[in-house]
CSV table of C-alpha atoms in Angstrom, one decimal:
chain,number,residue,atom,x,y,z
A,25,MET,CA,47.9,-22.4,-20.8
A,26,ARG,CA,50.5,-24.8,-22.0
A,27,ASP,CA,53.0,-27.2,-20.2
A,28,TYR,CA,56.1,-26.5,-22.3
A,29,LEU,CA,58.1,-29.1,-20.4
A,30,ASN,CA,55.9,-32.0,-21.5
A,31,ASP,CA,54.6,-30.1,-24.6
A,32,ARG,CA,50.9,-30.5,-23.8
A,33,PRO,CA,48.1,-28.1,-22.9
A,34,ILE,CA,47.2,-27.7,-19.3
A,35,LYS,CA,43.5,-27.6,-18.5
A,36,LEU,CA,42.6,-25.1,-15.9
A,37,ARG,CA,39.8,-26.0,-13.6
A,38,ARG,CA,36.8,-23.7,-13.5
A,39,ALA,CA,36.4,-22.1,-10.2
A,40,THR,CA,33.7,-24.1,-8.4
A,41,THR,CA,30.7,-22.4,-6.7
A,42,VAL,CA,29.9,-23.3,-3.2
A,43,ALA,CA,26.3,-24.3,-3.2
A,44,ILE,CA,24.0,-24.4,-0.2
A,45,THR,CA,24.7,-27.8,1.3
A,46,SER,CA,22.2,-28.2,4.1
A,47,ARG,CA,18.4,-28.0,4.2
A,48,ARG,CA,18.6,-25.9,7.3
A,49,PRO,CA,18.0,-22.5,5.6
A,50,PHE,CA,14.9,-23.9,3.9
A,51,LEU,CA,13.5,-25.5,7.0
A,52,ILE,CA,14.0,-22.2,8.8
A,53,ALA,CA,12.2,-20.4,6.0
A,54,ILE,CA,9.3,-22.8,6.1
A,55,GLY,CA,9.1,-22.3,9.9
A,56,VAL,CA,9.1,-18.5,9.4
A,57,CYS,CA,6.4,-18.8,6.8
A,58,LEU,CA,4.2,-20.8,9.2
A,59,LEU,CA,4.9,-18.2,11.9
A,60,ALA,CA,3.9,-15.4,9.5
A,61,ILE,CA,0.7,-17.2,8.6
A,62,LEU,CA,0.0,-17.5,12.4
A,63,LEU,CA,0.6,-13.7,12.8
A,64,ILE,CA,-1.7,-13.0,9.9
A,65,TRP,CA,-4.4,-15.1,11.5
A,66,LEU,CA,-3.9,-13.4,14.9
A,67,ASP,CA,-4.1,-10.0,13.3
A,68,HIS,CA,-7.2,-11.0,11.3
A,69,ALA,CA,-8.8,-12.0,14.6
A,70,TYR,CA,-7.9,-8.5,16.0
A,71,LEU,CA,-5.6,-10.0,18.6
A,72,LEU,CA,-2.6,-7.8,17.5
A,73,GLY,CA,-4.4,-4.5,17.4
A,74,PRO,CA,-3.0,-3.1,20.6
A,75,VAL,CA,0.6,-4.0,19.6
A,76,ARG,CA,0.2,-2.5,16.1
A,77,GLY,CA,-1.4,0.6,17.5
A,78,THR,CA,1.4,1.2,20.1
A,79,LEU,CA,4.1,0.6,17.5
A,80,GLN,CA,2.4,2.9,15.0
A,81,SER,CA,2.1,5.6,17.6
A,82,VAL,CA,5.8,5.4,18.1
A,83,LEU,CA,6.5,5.5,14.4
A,84,SER,CA,4.0,8.2,13.5
A,85,PRO,CA,5.9,11.2,14.7
A,86,ILE,CA,8.9,10.1,12.6
A,87,ALA,CA,6.9,9.1,9.6
A,88,GLN,CA,4.8,12.2,9.3
A,89,PRO,CA,7.6,14.7,8.7
A,90,LEU,CA,9.2,12.3,6.3
A,91,THR,CA,6.0,12.0,4.3
A,92,ASN,CA,5.6,15.8,4.3
A,93,MET,CA,9.2,16.1,3.2
A,94,ARG,CA,8.6,13.8,0.2
A,95,ASP,CA,5.5,15.7,-0.8
A,96,GLY,CA,7.3,19.0,-0.5
A,97,VAL,CA,10.3,17.8,-2.6
A,98,ILE,CA,8.0,16.3,-5.3
A,99,GLU,CA,6.0,19.6,-5.5
A,100,PHE,CA,9.2,21.6,-5.5
A,101,ILE,CA,11.3,19.8,-8.1
A,102,PRO,CA,10.7,21.4,-11.5
A,103,GLY,CA,10.4,19.0,-14.3
A,104,TRP,CA,9.5,16.1,-12.0
A,105,ASN,CA,7.4,15.0,-14.9
A,106,GLU,CA,7.9,16.1,-18.5
A,107,ASN,CA,4.3,17.4,-18.5
A,108,GLN,CA,4.6,19.3,-15.3
A,109,ARG,CA,3.4,22.5,-16.8
A,110,LEU,CA,0.5,20.8,-18.4
A,111,ARG,CA,-0.2,19.1,-15.1
A,112,ASP,CA,-0.2,22.4,-13.3
A,113,GLU,CA,-2.7,23.7,-15.8
A,114,VAL,CA,-4.8,20.7,-15.5
A,115,THR,CA,-4.7,21.0,-11.7
A,116,ALA,CA,-5.7,24.7,-11.9
A,117,LEU,CA,-8.6,23.8,-14.2
A,118,GLN,CA,-9.6,20.9,-11.9
A,119,GLU,CA,-9.6,23.2,-9.0
A,120,GLU,CA,-11.8,25.6,-10.9
A,121,ILE,CA,-14.1,22.7,-11.9
A,122,SER,CA,-14.1,21.5,-8.3
A,123,GLN,CA,-15.2,25.0,-7.1
A,124,LEU,CA,-17.9,25.0,-9.7
A,125,GLU,CA,-18.9,21.5,-8.7
A,126,ALA,CA,-19.1,22.6,-5.1
A,127,GLU,CA,-21.4,25.4,-6.0
A,128,LEU,CA,-23.4,23.1,-8.3
A,129,LEU,CA,-23.6,20.5,-5.6
A,130,GLU,CA,-25.0,23.0,-3.1
A,131,TYR,CA,-27.5,24.2,-5.7
A,132,LYS,CA,-28.7,20.6,-6.5
A,133,GLN,CA,-28.9,19.8,-2.8
A,134,ASP,CA,-31.1,22.8,-2.3
A,135,ARG,CA,-33.4,21.7,-5.1
A,136,ILE,CA,-33.8,18.2,-3.7
A,137,GLU,CA,-34.4,19.6,-0.3
A,138,ASN,CA,-37.5,21.4,-1.6
A,139,ARG,CA,-38.9,18.3,-3.2
A,140,TYR,CA,-38.5,15.6,-0.7
A,141,LEU,CA,-39.3,16.3,2.9
A,142,ARG,CA,-37.4,13.3,4.3
A,143,GLN,CA,-34.3,14.3,2.4
A,144,GLN,CA,-34.9,17.9,3.3
A,145,LEU,CA,-34.8,16.9,7.0
A,146,ASP,CA,-31.5,15.1,6.4
A,147,ILE,CA,-29.9,17.9,4.3
A,148,GLU,CA,-31.0,20.5,6.8
A,149,HIS,CA,-28.4,18.9,8.9
A,150,THR,CA,-25.8,19.2,6.2
A,151,HIS,CA,-22.4,19.6,7.8
A,152,PRO,CA,-23.4,19.6,11.4
A,153,TRP,CA,-20.5,17.4,12.0
A,154,LYS,CA,-17.9,17.7,14.7
A,155,VAL,CA,-14.6,17.1,12.9
A,156,LEU,CA,-11.1,16.4,13.9
A,157,GLY,CA,-8.2,17.4,11.7
A,158,ALA,CA,-5.4,14.9,11.1
A,159,GLU,CA,-2.2,14.8,9.1
A,160,VAL,CA,-1.6,11.8,6.8
A,161,ALA,CA,1.4,10.1,8.4
A,162,ILE,CA,1.8,7.1,6.1
A,163,ARG,CA,0.5,6.5,2.7
A,164,THR,CA,-0.2,3.2,0.9
A,165,PRO,CA,3.0,1.2,1.4
A,166,ASP,CA,2.9,-0.8,-1.8
A,167,ALA,CA,0.6,-2.0,-4.6
A,168,GLY,CA,-1.7,-3.9,-2.2
A,169,ARG,CA,-4.4,-2.2,-0.2
A,170,ARG,CA,-5.4,1.4,-0.4
A,171,VAL,CA,-4.9,2.3,3.3
A,172,ILE,CA,-3.5,5.4,4.9
A,173,VAL,CA,-2.4,6.0,8.5
A,174,ILE,CA,-3.4,9.2,10.1
A,175,ALA,CA,-1.8,10.8,13.1
A,176,ARG,CA,-4.9,10.7,15.3
A,177,GLY,CA,-6.1,7.8,17.4
A,178,SER,CA,-8.3,6.6,20.2
A,179,SER,CA,-6.8,9.2,22.6
A,180,ASP,CA,-8.3,11.9,20.3
A,181,GLY,CA,-11.7,10.2,20.2
A,182,VAL,CA,-11.3,8.4,16.9
A,183,GLU,CA,-13.2,5.1,16.6
A,184,ALA,CA,-13.4,2.4,14.0
A,185,GLY,CA,-16.1,3.0,11.4
A,186,MET,CA,-15.9,6.8,11.5
A,187,ALA,CA,-15.9,8.6,8.1
A,188,VAL,CA,-12.9,10.6,7.0
A,189,ILE,CA,-13.2,13.5,4.7
A,190,GLY,CA,-10.7,15.6,2.7
A,191,GLN,CA,-10.7,18.5,0.3
A,192,THR,CA,-8.9,19.0,-3.0
A,193,GLY,CA,-8.4,22.6,-3.9
A,194,ASN,CA,-11.6,24.5,-3.4
A,195,GLY,CA,-13.8,21.6,-4.1
A,196,PRO,CA,-16.4,20.2,-1.8
A,197,ALA,CA,-15.2,18.4,1.3
A,198,GLY,CA,-15.6,14.8,0.2
A,199,MET,CA,-15.3,11.3,1.5
A,200,VAL,CA,-11.8,9.9,1.7
A,201,GLY,CA,-12.3,6.7,3.6
A,202,ILE,CA,-13.5,4.9,6.7
A,203,VAL,CA,-11.5,4.4,9.9
A,204,GLU,CA,-10.7,0.7,9.9
A,205,ALA,CA,-8.5,0.2,13.0
A,206,VAL,CA,-7.5,2.6,15.8
A,207,GLY,CA,-4.4,2.7,18.0
A,208,PRO,CA,-3.7,5.2,20.8
A,209,GLY,CA,-2.2,7.8,18.5
A,210,THR,CA,-2.9,6.6,15.0
A,211,ALA,CA,-5.7,5.2,12.9
A,212,ASP,CA,-5.8,3.2,9.7
A,213,VAL,CA,-8.1,4.6,7.1
A,214,LEU,CA,-9.4,2.4,4.3
A,215,LEU,CA,-9.7,4.6,1.3
A,216,ILE,CA,-13.0,4.6,-0.5
A,217,ASN,CA,-11.4,3.5,-3.8
A,218,ASP,CA,-10.1,0.3,-2.2
A,219,PHE,CA,-11.7,-2.9,-3.5
A,220,GLY,CA,-12.9,-3.7,0.0
A,221,SER,CA,-14.7,-0.4,0.6
A,222,GLN,CA,-18.5,-0.3,0.3
A,223,ILE,CA,-20.6,2.7,1.2
A,224,SER,CA,-24.4,3.2,0.8
A,225,ALA,CA,-24.9,6.2,-1.5
A,226,ARG,CA,-27.5,8.5,-2.9
A,227,VAL,CA,-27.4,10.1,-6.3
A,228,LEU,CA,-28.7,13.7,-6.4
A,229,ASN,CA,-30.8,13.6,-9.5
A,230,ASP,CA,-33.5,16.0,-10.5
A,231,LEU,CA,-35.8,13.1,-11.3
A,232,TYR,CA,-35.3,10.6,-8.6
A,233,PRO,CA,-32.8,10.5,-5.8
A,234,ALA,CA,-31.6,6.9,-6.4
A,235,LEU,CA,-30.0,4.8,-3.7
A,236,GLY,CA,-27.0,2.5,-4.4
A,237,LEU,CA,-23.8,1.2,-3.2
A,238,VAL,CA,-20.4,2.8,-4.0
A,239,LYS,CA,-17.6,0.2,-4.2
A,240,GLY,CA,-13.9,0.9,-4.5
A,241,GLN,CA,-12.4,-0.2,-7.8
A,242,TRP,CA,-8.7,0.8,-7.6
A,243,GLN,CA,-7.5,-2.8,-7.8
A,244,GLN,CA,-9.7,-3.1,-10.9
A,245,GLY,CA,-8.2,-0.1,-12.7
A,246,ALA,CA,-10.9,2.4,-11.9
A,247,GLN,CA,-11.8,4.6,-8.9
A,248,LEU,CA,-15.4,4.0,-7.7
A,249,ARG,CA,-18.4,2.1,-9.0
A,250,LEU,CA,-22.0,2.8,-8.1
A,251,GLU,CA,-23.9,-0.5,-8.0
A,252,ALA,CA,-27.1,-2.0,-6.7
A,253,LEU,CA,-29.2,0.7,-8.3
A,254,ASP,CA,-32.7,0.2,-9.3
A,255,ARG,CA,-32.9,-1.1,-12.9
A,256,ASP,CA,-35.1,1.8,-14.0
A,257,THR,CA,-32.9,4.5,-12.5
A,258,ILE,CA,-32.0,7.2,-14.9
A,259,LEU,CA,-28.7,8.8,-14.2
A,260,ASN,CA,-27.0,11.8,-15.8
A,261,LEU,CA,-23.3,12.4,-16.2
A,262,GLY,CA,-22.1,14.7,-13.6
A,263,ASP,CA,-24.8,13.8,-11.1
A,264,PRO,CA,-23.4,14.3,-7.5
A,265,VAL,CA,-23.2,11.2,-5.4
A,266,ILE,CA,-23.4,11.6,-1.6
A,267,SER,CA,-23.4,9.1,1.3
A,268,ALA,CA,-26.8,7.8,2.2
A,269,GLY,CA,-26.1,6.9,5.8
A,270,LEU,CA,-28.3,3.8,5.5
A,271,THR,CA,-26.2,1.7,8.0
A,272,GLU,CA,-27.1,4.2,10.7
A,273,ARG,CA,-30.7,3.6,10.2
A,274,LEU,CA,-30.8,-0.1,9.2
A,275,ALA,CA,-28.0,-1.6,11.3
A,276,PRO,CA,-27.0,0.8,14.0
A,277,GLU,CA,-24.9,-1.8,15.8
A,278,LEU,CA,-22.3,-1.9,12.9
A,279,ALA,CA,-19.2,0.3,13.2
A,280,THR,CA,-20.0,1.8,9.8
A,281,ALA,CA,-23.2,3.2,11.3
A,282,ARG,CA,-21.0,6.2,12.2
A,283,ILE,CA,-20.9,7.3,8.6
A,284,PRO,CA,-23.3,10.2,8.4
A,285,ALA,CA,-25.5,10.9,5.4
A,286,ASN,CA,-24.9,13.7,2.9
A,287,ILE,CA,-21.1,13.5,2.7
A,288,PRO,CA,-20.2,14.3,-0.9
A,289,ILE,CA,-18.4,11.3,-2.5
A,290,GLY,CA,-18.0,12.1,-6.2
A,291,ARG,CA,-19.8,12.6,-9.4
A,292,VAL,CA,-21.1,10.2,-12.0
A,293,ALA,CA,-18.5,9.9,-14.8
A,294,ALA,CA,-19.8,7.1,-16.9
A,295,ILE,CA,-23.1,5.1,-16.9
A,296,SER,CA,-23.8,1.6,-18.2
A,297,TYR,CA,-27.2,0.1,-18.5
A,298,ASN,CA,-28.1,-3.6,-19.1
A,299,GLU,CA,-31.2,-5.6,-18.8
A,300,TYR,CA,-30.5,-6.4,-15.1
A,301,ALA,CA,-29.0,-3.3,-13.6
A,302,THR,CA,-27.7,0.2,-13.9
A,303,THR,CA,-24.1,0.9,-12.8
A,304,ALA,CA,-22.0,4.0,-13.0
A,305,GLU,CA,-18.4,4.9,-12.6
A,306,VAL,CA,-17.9,7.6,-10.0
A,307,GLN,CA,-15.1,10.1,-10.0
A,308,PRO,CA,-14.3,11.1,-6.3
A,309,TYR,CA,-14.3,14.7,-5.4
A,310,VAL,CA,-11.1,14.2,-3.5
A,311,ASP,CA,-7.8,13.2,-5.1
A,312,LEU,CA,-7.0,10.3,-2.8
A,313,ASP,CA,-3.3,10.1,-3.8
A,314,ARG,CA,-2.6,13.7,-3.0
A,315,THR,CA,-4.4,14.1,0.3
A,316,HIS,CA,-2.1,15.6,2.9
A,317,TYR,CA,-4.7,16.5,5.5
A,318,VAL,CA,-8.0,15.0,6.4
A,319,TRP,CA,-10.8,15.4,8.9
A,320,VAL,CA,-12.4,12.6,10.9
A,321,ILE,CA,-16.1,13.1,11.5
A,322,LEU,CA,-16.5,12.4,15.2
A,323,ASN,CA,-20.2,12.9,15.5
A,324,GLN,CA,-23.1,14.7,14.0
A,325,ASP,CA,-24.1,16.8,17.0
A,326,GLY,CA,-22.0,19.7,16.0
B,16,MET,CA,40.1,-16.4,26.7
B,17,GLY,CA,37.2,-17.0,29.0
B,18,ASP,CA,35.2,-14.0,27.9
B,19,THR,CA,35.1,-15.0,24.2
B,20,GLN,CA,31.7,-16.5,24.2
B,21,PRO,CA,29.8,-13.7,26.0
B,22,ARG,CA,31.4,-11.1,23.8
B,23,ARG,CA,30.3,-13.0,20.7
B,24,LEU,CA,26.8,-13.1,22.0
B,25,GLU,CA,26.9,-9.4,22.8
B,26,GLU,CA,28.3,-8.7,19.3
B,27,ARG,CA,25.5,-10.8,17.8
B,28,LEU,CA,22.8,-9.0,19.8
B,29,VAL,CA,24.2,-5.6,18.7
B,30,TYR,CA,24.4,-6.8,15.1
B,31,GLU,CA,20.8,-8.0,15.2
B,32,LEU,CA,19.7,-4.7,16.8
B,33,LEU,CA,21.5,-2.7,14.2
B,34,LEU,CA,20.0,-4.9,11.4
B,35,MET,CA,16.5,-4.3,12.8
B,36,ILE,CA,17.0,-0.6,13.0
B,37,GLY,CA,18.5,-0.5,9.5
B,38,LEU,CA,15.6,-2.4,8.0
B,39,MET,CA,13.1,-0.3,9.9
B,40,ILE,CA,14.7,2.8,8.4
B,41,LEU,CA,14.6,1.2,5.0
B,42,ALA,CA,10.9,0.3,5.4
B,43,LEU,CA,10.2,3.8,6.7
B,44,GLY,CA,12.0,5.2,3.7
B,45,GLN,CA,10.0,3.1,1.3
B,46,VAL,CA,6.6,4.2,2.8
B,47,THR,CA,7.4,7.8,3.4
B,48,LEU,CA,10.3,9.1,1.3
B,49,LEU,CA,10.2,7.2,-2.0
B,50,PRO,CA,8.0,8.9,-4.7
B,51,ALA,CA,4.8,7.1,-5.6
B,52,PRO,CA,4.2,8.0,-9.2
B,53,LEU,CA,1.7,5.2,-9.7
B,54,GLY,CA,0.0,5.6,-6.3
B,55,PHE,CA,2.4,3.4,-4.4
B,56,PRO,CA,6.2,3.4,-3.9
B,57,PRO,CA,8.6,0.9,-5.4
B,58,ALA,CA,9.2,-2.2,-3.2
B,59,LEU,CA,12.7,-1.2,-2.0
B,60,VAL,CA,12.8,-3.6,0.9
B,61,LEU,CA,12.0,-6.6,-1.4
B,62,VAL,CA,14.8,-5.5,-3.8
B,63,VAL,CA,17.3,-5.2,-1.0
B,64,VAL,CA,16.3,-8.6,0.5
B,65,VAL,CA,16.5,-10.4,-2.9
B,66,ASN,CA,19.9,-8.8,-3.6
B,67,ARG,CA,21.1,-9.8,-0.1
B,68,THR,CA,20.0,-13.3,-0.9
B,69,LEU,CA,21.9,-13.4,-4.1
B,70,ILE,CA,25.1,-12.1,-2.5
B,71,GLY,CA,24.6,-14.6,0.3
B,72,VAL,CA,24.1,-17.5,-2.0
B,73,SER,CA,27.2,-16.7,-4.0
B,74,SER,CA,29.4,-16.2,-0.9
B,75,SER,CA,31.8,-18.7,0.6
B,76,GLN,CA,29.3,-19.6,3.3
B,77,PRO,CA,26.0,-19.9,1.5
B,78,ASP,CA,24.2,-21.7,4.3
B,79,HIS,CA,25.0,-19.1,6.9
B,80,ASN,CA,24.4,-16.2,4.5
B,81,THR,CA,21.1,-17.5,3.3
B,82,ILE,CA,19.9,-17.7,6.9
B,83,THR,CA,21.1,-14.1,7.3
B,84,SER,CA,19.0,-13.2,4.3
B,85,LEU,CA,16.0,-14.8,5.9
B,86,ARG,CA,16.6,-12.6,9.0
B,87,TRP,CA,16.6,-9.5,6.7
B,88,ALA,CA,13.3,-10.8,5.2
B,89,ILE,CA,11.8,-11.2,8.7
B,90,TYR,CA,12.9,-7.8,10.0
B,91,GLY,CA,12.1,-6.0,6.8
B,92,GLY,CA,8.7,-7.6,6.6
B,93,LEU,CA,7.8,-6.8,10.2
B,94,ALA,CA,9.0,-3.2,9.7
B,95,LEU,CA,6.7,-2.9,6.6
B,96,ASP,CA,3.8,-4.4,8.4
B,97,VAL,CA,4.2,-2.0,11.3
B,98,CYS,CA,4.7,1.0,9.0
B,99,SER,CA,1.7,0.2,6.9
B,100,ALA,CA,-1.8,-1.0,7.7
B,101,THR,CA,-1.4,-4.4,6.2
B,102,PRO,CA,-2.1,-7.6,8.3
B,103,ILE,CA,1.0,-8.2,10.5
B,104,GLY,CA,2.9,-11.1,9.0
B,105,SER,CA,1.8,-10.5,5.4
B,106,HIS,CA,5.1,-8.8,4.3
B,107,VAL,CA,7.1,-11.3,6.4
B,108,LEU,CA,5.5,-14.1,4.5
B,109,ALA,CA,5.9,-12.4,1.1
B,110,LEU,CA,9.6,-11.5,1.7
B,111,THR,CA,10.5,-14.9,3.2
B,112,LEU,CA,8.9,-16.8,0.3
B,113,ALA,CA,10.7,-14.6,-2.2
B,114,ALA,CA,14.1,-15.0,-0.5
B,115,MET,CA,13.6,-18.7,-0.1
B,116,ILE,CA,12.7,-19.4,-3.7
B,117,ILE,CA,15.4,-17.1,-5.0
B,118,ALA,CA,18.0,-18.9,-2.8
B,119,ALA,CA,16.7,-22.3,-4.0
B,120,ALA,CA,16.7,-21.3,-7.6
B,121,THR,CA,20.2,-19.7,-7.7
B,122,ARG,CA,22.0,-22.0,-5.3
B,123,ARG,CA,24.0,-23.7,-8.1
B,124,LEU,CA,24.4,-20.6,-10.3
B,125,ARG,CA,27.4,-18.3,-10.5
B,126,ILE,CA,26.1,-14.8,-9.9
B,127,GLU,CA,27.9,-12.9,-12.6
B,128,GLY,CA,26.7,-10.1,-14.8
B,129,LEU,CA,23.3,-8.5,-14.5
B,130,PHE,CA,21.0,-11.1,-15.9
B,131,ILE,CA,20.6,-13.1,-12.7
B,132,PRO,CA,20.1,-10.1,-10.4
B,133,LEU,CA,17.4,-8.8,-12.8
B,134,SER,CA,15.7,-12.2,-13.2
B,135,ALA,CA,15.9,-12.7,-9.4
B,136,VAL,CA,14.2,-9.4,-8.7
B,137,LEU,CA,11.6,-10.2,-11.4
B,138,VAL,CA,10.8,-13.5,-9.8
B,139,GLY,CA,11.0,-12.1,-6.3
B,140,ILE,CA,8.6,-9.2,-7.0
B,141,LEU,CA,6.1,-11.5,-8.6
B,142,ILE,CA,6.2,-13.8,-5.6
B,143,TYR,CA,6.0,-10.9,-3.2
B,144,GLU,CA,3.1,-9.2,-5.0
B,145,CYS,CA,1.2,-12.4,-5.5
B,146,THR,CA,1.6,-13.4,-1.9
B,147,LEU,CA,0.4,-10.0,-0.7
B,148,ALA,CA,-2.6,-10.2,-3.1
B,149,LEU,CA,-3.4,-13.7,-1.9
B,150,VAL,CA,-3.4,-12.6,1.7
B,151,TYR,CA,-5.6,-9.6,0.7
B,152,HIS,CA,-7.8,-12.0,-1.3
B,153,ILE,CA,-8.3,-14.3,1.7
B,154,THR,CA,-8.5,-11.9,4.6
B,155,VAL,CA,-10.2,-8.9,3.1
B,156,THR,CA,-12.1,-9.4,-0.2
B,157,PRO,CA,-11.9,-11.6,-3.3
B,158,LEU,CA,-9.8,-9.9,-6.0
B,159,ASP,CA,-10.3,-9.8,-9.7
B,160,TRP,CA,-6.8,-11.2,-10.5
B,161,PRO,CA,-6.4,-10.1,-14.1
B,162,ALA,CA,-7.4,-6.5,-13.3
B,163,TYR,CA,-5.2,-6.5,-10.2
B,164,ALA,CA,-2.3,-7.8,-12.2
B,165,GLN,CA,-2.7,-5.0,-14.6
B,166,VAL,CA,-3.2,-2.2,-12.1
B,167,ALA,CA,-0.9,-3.3,-9.2
B,168,ILE,CA,1.4,-6.1,-10.0
B,169,LEU,CA,2.8,-5.1,-13.4
B,170,PRO,CA,3.6,-1.5,-12.4
B,171,SER,CA,5.2,-2.8,-9.2
B,172,VAL,CA,7.3,-5.2,-11.2
B,173,SER,CA,8.5,-2.3,-13.5
B,174,MET,CA,9.4,-0.1,-10.6
B,175,ALA,CA,11.3,-2.9,-8.8
B,176,LEU,CA,13.3,-3.8,-12.0
B,177,ILE,CA,14.3,-0.1,-12.3
B,178,LEU,CA,15.6,-0.2,-8.7
B,179,SER,CA,17.2,-3.6,-8.9
B,180,LEU,CA,20.5,-2.9,-10.8
B,181,PRO,CA,21.7,0.2,-8.8
B,182,THR,CA,20.7,-1.6,-5.6
B,183,PHE,CA,22.6,-4.8,-6.5
B,184,SER,CA,25.7,-2.9,-7.6
B,185,LEU,CA,25.7,-0.8,-4.4
B,186,MET,CA,25.2,-3.9,-2.2
B,187,ARG,CA,27.8,-5.9,-4.0
B,188,TRP,CA,30.3,-3.0,-3.7
B,189,LEU,CA,29.5,-2.7,0.0
B,190,ASP,CA,29.9,-6.4,0.5
B,191,LEU,CA,33.3,-6.4,-1.2
B,192,ARG,CA,34.4,-3.4,0.9
B,193,MET,CA,33.4,-5.1,4.1
B,194,LYS,CA,35.3,-8.3,3.2
B,195,LYS,CA,38.4,-6.2,2.6
């Protein structure tokens, strides 16, 4: 602009921004952070379990239909993904493979039963479990832990450490996770592909039924890894991996002692040998991201 | 004249209650309704809290509005902690840290255009995911950070950035409408 009266330019002031003037917001934020750390510590010490359980029981009836709605919409929308048709085909083939795998698993289990009496005794009790069906109320909330919330809790007989199984297509009913915390009407299930999940496992192999430890690997970019195997173990691609139930025998006081043996976990997808150990990548039988309904194994008494 | 103070208190209580319910609905929406193409949904609550912080910082009462943003962070964080199976307090910590650092970093900036909102969400989601991962690392199991960054943090950042611009535009438009 120009001041024509005095024939000189007028400088317009830039609008000033109002900055935060006091330290109060930051002091409050620091206080909130300290409070949050205290809450985390209290929760870690299992002191907030009842509060969480009660709140989740209130939320679960609301969350469950919403989760189902999302799943329904995603399955309904055509072209959700460019490769939807291919995905459908893959899904169909996977279901077929799963069915074949189920048959193969049964066959291999039968063969092992004949060779090893101890294992025979275990496998004779295959699926004598008393199970409780549960809908998945809440899936993993963000990129952190692989945890789901199911709509069954302590009032239904669910306890921490119980194994949770699911089924994808016509495949075998496979391990989904372990109950980590229980509220009156809900339970938190740590998925087997979470980095914090470890399950004793047995590989059904014609030569030698190797024992190992299946660890979750999602946070590492994979699904499951079979570790702690004997160095001389010989594995084959596609070998079924089932739970060994060792905690039940070796440390019955632990919560995870409730995990029964012979729950199908997955199949060996890749093997690596080195001079110290043998490890294998395991592909779970159950698609953990698409599980809508699961069963909690309450006991083995049938 | 004499009932001015009690009415203000009632109004504030009602406002806080509505805010809590709103953020609970938002958190429920995040964990139940939002699609999870990569195995987890986008961090909608974080994006909303960061954008609220930006709008608050650029308002005529930045102190007051920054504190309001912190309240959004607390309620949103508690709602996420209750909705999910994460340690109670972890999302509160992550959201509060993100909001505080965004407020500190942008307090002298003019929030114009789209660069600052995008950058703020980028910084915010990194703080949020790293805080959650650190809580997980300490309370549950040690993480392999490079792998975790590749599998969890980077996809989460991408999804948050996609959400950031429409959310910022919508919130700014709502803010202007409410001021009118």
